[in-house]
PDB file of C-alpha atoms in Angstrom:
ATOM      1  CA  ASP A 822     112.609 -39.205-177.754  1.00 83.00           C
ATOM      2  CA  VAL A 823     113.968 -41.477-174.871  1.00 93.00           C
ATOM      3  CA  LEU A 824     114.222 -41.561-171.018  1.00 95.00           C
ATOM      4  CA  ALA A 825     117.917 -41.658-171.456  1.00 95.00           C
ATOM      5  CA  THR A 826     118.100 -37.992-173.021  1.00 95.00           C
ATOM      6  CA  ALA A 827     115.022 -36.873-171.491  1.00 96.00           C
ATOM      7  CA  ILE A 828     115.333 -33.114-170.821  1.00 94.00           C
ATOM      8  CA  ASN A 829     115.964 -33.252-166.406  1.00 94.00           C
ATOM      9  CA  LEU A 830     113.720 -30.488-165.026  1.00 92.00           C
ATOM     10  CA  GLY A 831     115.198 -31.545-161.317  1.00 90.00           C
ATOM     11  CA  THR A 832     113.136 -31.574-158.610  1.00 90.00           C
ATOM     12  CA  LEU A 833     109.460 -30.818-158.364  1.00 85.00           C
ATOM     13  CA  THR A 834     108.546 -28.295-155.289  1.00 76.00           C
ATOM     14  CA  ALA A 835     105.243 -25.901-155.237  1.00 67.00           C
ATOM     15  CA  ALA A 836     107.318 -22.922-154.436  1.00 65.00           C
ATOM     16  CA  VAL A 837     109.000 -23.318-157.538  1.00 73.00           C
ATOM     17  CA  PRO A 838     106.902 -23.659-160.726  1.00 81.00           C
ATOM     18  CA  VAL A 839     108.760 -24.993-163.869  1.00 86.00           C
ATOM     19  CA  GLN A 840     108.224 -23.456-167.080  1.00 90.00           C
ATOM     20  CA  TRP A 841     110.047 -24.683-170.340  1.00 92.00           C
ATOM     21  CA  ASN A 842     109.842 -23.812-173.796  1.00 94.00           C
ATOM     22  CA  GLY A 843     109.599 -26.699-176.698  1.00 95.00           C
ATOM     23  CA  VAL A 844     108.468 -27.309-180.239  1.00 96.00           C
ATOM     24  CA  ILE A 845     107.252 -30.608-181.711  1.00 96.00           C
ATOM     25  CA  GLY A 846     108.954 -30.928-185.152  1.00 94.00           C
ATOM     26  CA  ASP A 847     112.558 -29.790-184.596  1.00 93.00           C
ATOM     27  CA  SER A 848     113.618 -33.052-185.369  1.00 91.00           C
ATOM     28  CA  ASN A 849     113.809 -35.565-188.736  1.00 93.00           C
ATOM     29  CA  ALA A 850     110.671 -36.935-187.026  1.00 93.00           C
ATOM     30  CA  GLY A 851     108.770 -33.965-188.133  1.00 94.00           C
ATOM     31  CA  ALA A 852     105.087 -34.403-186.328  1.00 95.00           C
ATOM     32  CA  ASN A 853     106.241 -37.504-184.859  1.00 96.00           C
ATOM     33  CA  ASP A 854     108.392 -35.950-182.536  1.00 96.00           C
ATOM     34  CA  VAL A 855     108.624 -36.399-178.806  1.00 97.00           C
ATOM     35  CA  ASP A 856     110.352 -34.220-176.160  1.00 97.00           C
ATOM     36  CA  LEU A 857     110.519 -35.842-172.730  1.00 97.00           C
ATOM     37  CA  TYR A 858     110.999 -34.397-169.485  1.00 96.00           C
ATOM     38  CA  LYS A 859     112.590 -36.206-166.406  1.00 96.00           C
ATOM     39  CA  PHE A 860     111.365 -34.942-163.107  1.00 94.00           C
ATOM     40  CA  VAL A 861     112.258 -35.991-159.240  1.00 93.00           C
ATOM     41  CA  LEU A 862     109.833 -36.057-156.016  1.00 91.00           C
ATOM     42  CA  THR A 863     111.059 -36.464-153.091  1.00 89.00           C
ATOM     43  CA  ALA A 864     108.004 -37.162-151.164  1.00 86.00           C
ATOM     44  CA  ALA A 865     104.435 -38.438-152.201  1.00 86.00           C
ATOM     45  CA  GLN A 866     102.399 -35.697-154.282  1.00 86.00           C
ATOM     46  CA  THR A 867     100.043 -34.775-157.217  1.00 87.00           C
ATOM     47  CA  VAL A 868     101.742 -32.646-159.930  1.00 89.00           C
ATOM     48  CA  SER A 869      99.989 -31.237-162.845  1.00 91.00           C
ATOM     49  CA  PHE A 870     101.933 -30.061-166.145  1.00 94.00           C
ATOM     50  CA  THR A 871     100.343 -27.520-168.691  1.00 94.00           C
ATOM     51  CA  THR A 872     100.938 -27.086-172.347  1.00 95.00           C
ATOM     52  CA  THR A 873      99.941 -23.767-174.089  1.00 94.00           C
ATOM     53  CA  PRO A 874     100.516 -24.530-177.806  1.00 95.00           C
ATOM     54  CA  GLY A 875     101.387 -21.969-180.166  1.00 92.00           C
ATOM     55  CA  ILE A 876      99.327 -21.531-183.174  1.00 90.00           C
ATOM     56  CA  GLY A 877      98.372 -24.543-185.043  1.00 91.00           C
ATOM     57  CA  ALA A 878      99.774 -26.955-182.689  1.00 95.00           C
ATOM     58  CA  ASP A 879      97.654 -30.075-181.324  1.00 95.00           C
ATOM     59  CA  LEU A 880      99.143 -31.146-178.167  1.00 96.00           C
ATOM     60  CA  ALA A 881      99.048 -35.001-176.024  1.00 96.00           C
ATOM     61  CA  LEU A 882     100.618 -35.485-172.126  1.00 97.00           C
ATOM     62  CA  ARG A 883     101.915 -38.659-170.976  1.00 97.00           C
ATOM     63  CA  LEU A 884     103.178 -39.225-167.623  1.00 97.00           C
ATOM     64  CA  PHE A 885     105.906 -42.467-167.119  1.00 98.00           C
ATOM     65  CA  ASP A 886     107.133 -43.903-164.473  1.00 97.00           C
ATOM     66  CA  ASN A 887     110.899 -44.524-164.242  1.00 96.00           C
ATOM     67  CA  ALA A 888     110.576 -47.529-166.341  1.00 95.00           C
ATOM     68  CA  GLY A 889     108.838 -46.074-169.087  1.00 96.00           C
ATOM     69  CA  THR A 890     104.928 -47.391-167.864  1.00 97.00           C
ATOM     70  CA  GLN A 891     102.533 -45.085-168.680  1.00 97.00           C
ATOM     71  CA  LEU A 892     100.561 -43.922-165.897  1.00 96.00           C
ATOM     72  CA  ALA A 893      98.384 -41.361-167.477  1.00 95.00           C
ATOM     73  CA  ILE A 894      97.321 -39.395-170.499  1.00 96.00           C
ATOM     74  CA  GLN A 895      95.821 -36.308-171.883  1.00 95.00           C
ATOM     75  CA  ASN A 896      94.732 -35.446-175.073  1.00 94.00           C
ATOM     76  CA  ALA A 897      91.395 -34.021-175.210  1.00 88.00           C
ATOM     77  CA  GLY A 898      92.185 -30.582-176.144  1.00 79.00           C
ATOM     78  CA  GLY A 899      92.361 -29.587-180.129  1.00 88.00           C
ATOM     79  CA  VAL A 900      94.700 -27.101-182.076  1.00 92.00           C
ATOM     80  CA  GLY A 901      95.436 -24.254-180.141  1.00 91.00           C
ATOM     81  CA  ALA A 902      93.910 -25.807-177.077  1.00 93.00           C
ATOM     82  CA  ALA A 903      96.083 -25.594-173.923  1.00 93.00           C
ATOM     83  CA  GLU A 904      96.031 -29.493-172.424  1.00 94.00           C
ATOM     84  CA  THR A 905      96.472 -30.074-168.973  1.00 93.00           C
ATOM     85  CA  LEU A 906      97.662 -33.313-166.893  1.00 94.00           C
ATOM     86  CA  ILE A 907      97.109 -34.126-163.297  1.00 91.00           C
ATOM     87  CA  SER A 908      98.321 -36.795-161.547  1.00 91.00           C
ATOM     88  CA  GLY A 909      97.264 -38.868-158.954  1.00 87.00           C
ATOM     89  CA  ILE A 910      99.562 -39.311-155.588  1.00 87.00           C
ATOM     90  CA  LEU A 911     102.880 -40.286-156.733  1.00 91.00           C
ATOM     91  CA  GLY A 912     105.326 -41.403-154.636  1.00 91.00           C
ATOM     92  CA  ALA A 913     108.425 -39.895-154.326  1.00 92.00           C
ATOM     93  CA  GLY A 914     110.768 -41.246-157.180  1.00 94.00           C
ATOM     94  CA  THR A 915     111.855 -40.314-160.817  1.00 96.00           C
ATOM     95  CA  TYR A 916     108.961 -39.766-163.294  1.00 96.00           C
ATOM     96  CA  TYR A 917     109.141 -38.343-166.997  1.00 97.00           C
ATOM     97  CA  LEU A 918     106.586 -36.454-169.110  1.00 97.00           C
ATOM     98  CA  GLY A 919     106.424 -36.959-172.569  1.00 97.00           C
ATOM     99  CA  VAL A 920     104.847 -34.030-175.005  1.00 97.00           C
ATOM    100  CA  SER A 921     103.868 -34.863-178.446  1.00 97.00           C
ATOM    101  CA  SER A 922     101.688 -34.165-181.161  1.00 96.00           C
ATOM    102  CA  SER A 923      97.939 -35.636-180.929  1.00 94.00           C
ATOM    103  CA  GLY A 924      97.700 -38.589-182.570  1.00 93.00           C
ATOM    104  CA  ASN A 925     101.153 -39.634-181.605  1.00 96.00           C
ATOM    105  CA  VAL A 926     100.196 -41.389-178.332  1.00 96.00           C
ATOM    106  CA  THR A 927     101.627 -45.051-178.600  1.00 95.00           C
ATOM    107  CA  TYR A 928     105.554 -44.248-178.586  1.00 97.00           C
ATOM    108  CA  ASN A 929     107.794 -46.399-176.306  1.00 97.00           C
ATOM    109  CA  PRO A 930     109.705 -43.832-174.201  1.00 97.00           C
ATOM    110  CA  ALA A 931     112.131 -46.568-173.170  1.00 96.00           C
ATOM    111  CA  THR A 932     113.139 -47.157-177.045  1.00 95.00           C
ATOM    112  CA  GLY A 933     111.448 -44.219-178.804  1.00 92.00           C
ATOM    113  CA  ALA A 934     109.720 -47.203-181.249  1.00 95.00           C
ATOM    114  CA  GLY A 935     106.054 -46.633-182.275  1.00 95.00           C
ATOM    115  CA  ALA A 936     106.544 -42.517-182.812  1.00 95.00           C
ATOM    116  CA  SER A 937     103.604 -42.079-185.647  1.00 95.00           C
ATOM    117  CA  GLY A 938     100.400 -40.715-186.289  1.00 95.00           C
ATOM    118  CA  GLY A 939     101.698 -37.074-185.582  1.00 95.00           C
ATOM    119  CA  THR A 940      98.766 -34.283-186.784  1.00 93.00           C
ATOM    120  CA  THR A 941     100.562 -31.066-186.199  1.00 95.00           C
ATOM    121  CA  THR A 942     103.951 -29.374-185.150  1.00 96.00           C
ATOM    122  CA  GLY A 943     104.645 -26.214-183.521  1.00 95.00           C
ATOM    123  CA  ALA A 944     106.071 -24.396-180.490  1.00 96.00           C
ATOM    124  CA  TYR A 945     104.640 -25.086-176.908  1.00 96.00           C
ATOM    125  CA  THR A 946     105.063 -23.609-173.278  1.00 95.00           C
ATOM    126  CA  LEU A 947     105.349 -26.221-170.754  1.00 95.00           C
ATOM    127  CA  THR A 948     104.434 -25.331-167.155  1.00 92.00           C
ATOM    128  CA  SER A 949     104.210 -27.149-163.678  1.00 89.00           C
ATOM    129  CA  GLY A 950     101.443 -26.252-161.610  1.00 74.00           C
ATOM    130  CA  ASN A 951     100.284 -26.938-158.575  1.00 60.00           C
ATOM    131  CA  ILE A 952     101.997 -29.697-156.161  1.00 61.00           C
ATOM    132  CA  LEU A 953     100.049 -31.100-153.465  1.00 58.00           C
ATOM    133  CA  THR A 954     100.977 -33.192-150.832  1.00 56.00           C
ATOM    134  CA  PRO A 955      98.163 -35.936-150.134  1.00 55.00           C
ATOM    135  CA  ASP A 956      95.709 -34.339-148.069  1.00 56.00           C
ATOM    136  CA  SER A 957      97.267 -30.920-148.294  1.00 59.00           C
ATOM    137  CA  ASN A 958      94.042 -29.268-148.365  1.00 61.00           C
ATOM    138  CA  SER A 959      91.465 -31.067-145.881  1.00 64.00           C
ATOM    139  CA  SER A 960      90.670 -28.370-143.965  1.00 67.00           C
ATOM    140  CA  PHE A 961      90.031 -24.741-144.001  1.00 71.00           C
ATOM    141  CA  ALA A 962      93.307 -23.642-143.178  1.00 66.00           C
ATOM    142  CA  THR A 963      94.876 -25.477-145.983  1.00 63.00           C
ATOM    143  CA  ALA A 964      92.271 -25.083-148.524  1.00 68.00           C
ATOM    144  CA  ASN A 965      93.864 -24.533-152.079  1.00 61.00           C
ATOM    145  CA  GLN A 966      93.972 -20.890-153.034  1.00 60.00           C
ATOM    146  CA  VAL A 967      91.816 -20.206-155.941  1.00 61.00           C
ATOM    147  CA  GLY A 968      92.033 -16.298-155.741  1.00 61.00           C
ATOM    148  CA  VAL A 969      88.893 -13.535-156.216  1.00 60.00           C
ATOM    149  CA  ARG A 970      86.996 -14.787-158.990  1.00 58.00           C
ATOM    150  CA  GLY A 971      85.513 -12.491-161.596  1.00 60.00           C
ATOM    151  CA  THR A 972      84.247 -13.468-165.312  1.00 60.00           C
ATOM    152  CA  THR A 973      86.989 -15.577-165.920  1.00 55.00           C
ATOM    153  CA  GLN A 974      86.275 -19.444-165.813  1.00 58.00           C
ATOM    154  CA  LEU A 975      88.847 -21.773-163.595  1.00 59.00           C
ATOM    155  CA  THR A 976      88.115 -25.610-164.080  1.00 63.00           C
ATOM    156  CA  ILE A 977      89.309 -27.626-160.813  1.00 63.00           C
ATOM    157  CA  ASN A 978      90.005 -31.260-161.260  1.00 61.00           C
ATOM    158  CA  SER A 979      90.156 -33.072-158.212  1.00 63.00           C
ATOM    159  CA  GLN A 980      89.998 -36.815-156.722  1.00 63.00           C
ATOM    160  CA  ILE A 981      89.096 -38.262-153.620  1.00 65.00           C
ATOM    161  CA  GLU A 982      91.191 -41.458-152.489  1.00 60.00           C
ATOM    162  CA  SER A 983      90.769 -44.072-149.779  1.00 60.00           C
ATOM    163  CA  GLN A 984      92.182 -43.440-146.487  1.00 54.00           C
ATOM    164  CA  GLY A 985      93.440 -45.388-143.632  1.00 58.00           C
ATOM    165  CA  ILE A 986      91.112 -43.952-140.762  1.00 55.00           C
ATOM    166  CA  PRO A 987      88.858 -46.690-139.110  1.00 57.00           C
ATOM    167  CA  LEU A 988      84.955 -45.379-139.368  1.00 55.00           C
ATOM    168  CA  PRO A 989      82.892 -45.785-136.364  1.00 57.00           C
ATOM    169  CA  PRO A 990      80.032 -48.714-137.254  1.00 57.00           C
ATOM    170  CA  TYR A 991      77.405 -47.793-139.038  1.00 59.00           C
ATOM    171  CA  PRO A 992      73.829 -47.048-137.244  1.00 60.00           C
ATOM    172  CA  GLY A 993      71.851 -50.097-137.173  1.00 60.00           C
ATOM    173  CA  GLY A 994      74.788 -52.438-137.487  1.00 57.00           C
ATOM    174  CA  THR A 995      75.046 -55.985-136.062  1.00 57.00           C
ATOM    175  CA  ASP A 996      76.711 -54.108-132.985  1.00 55.00           C
ATOM    176  CA  GLU A 997      73.515 -52.109-131.966  1.00 54.00           C
ATOM    177  CA  PRO A 998      70.343 -54.100-132.816  1.00 56.00           C
ATOM    178  CA  SER A 999      67.139 -52.473-132.916  1.00 57.00           C
ATOM    179  CA  HIS A1000      68.925 -49.103-134.101  1.00 52.00           C
TER     180      HIS A1000
END
């Protein structure tokens, strides 16, 4: 339930997704139980994690840096609904993912203090998803593969981040009068 005792998932890579089975409520904390997972990135990447809860569980995901500062949270589902957390671009380093019951989202991962408000208990499966390096999908040749789409729904979350590429002046700008 704290960073020092987090389950070590090792170094994450796109080639080898991680899958782990866990249970919220398997400690004396009951619905306020927290499972923390440690993982390492060797280069700047975007990571995603999905929890698929068992019957009756409503889960929340929180992403932390090495010091325990929250970077992202995902708690939009409901009882029995999967939760997927997609990070922004994370630099190389060590990170932690917290899985808890919905409502228990103010705990301190460094000390374990503040674990309260949990609403459900139950089993879940944690899976890492696509792990992308910045701009690894910026052309037709490197586009993300989504497979053949049929009647099943697919939700794709993305973000555009500023690039360090200088653009030419706008037409009619101060360098070209009368345009």
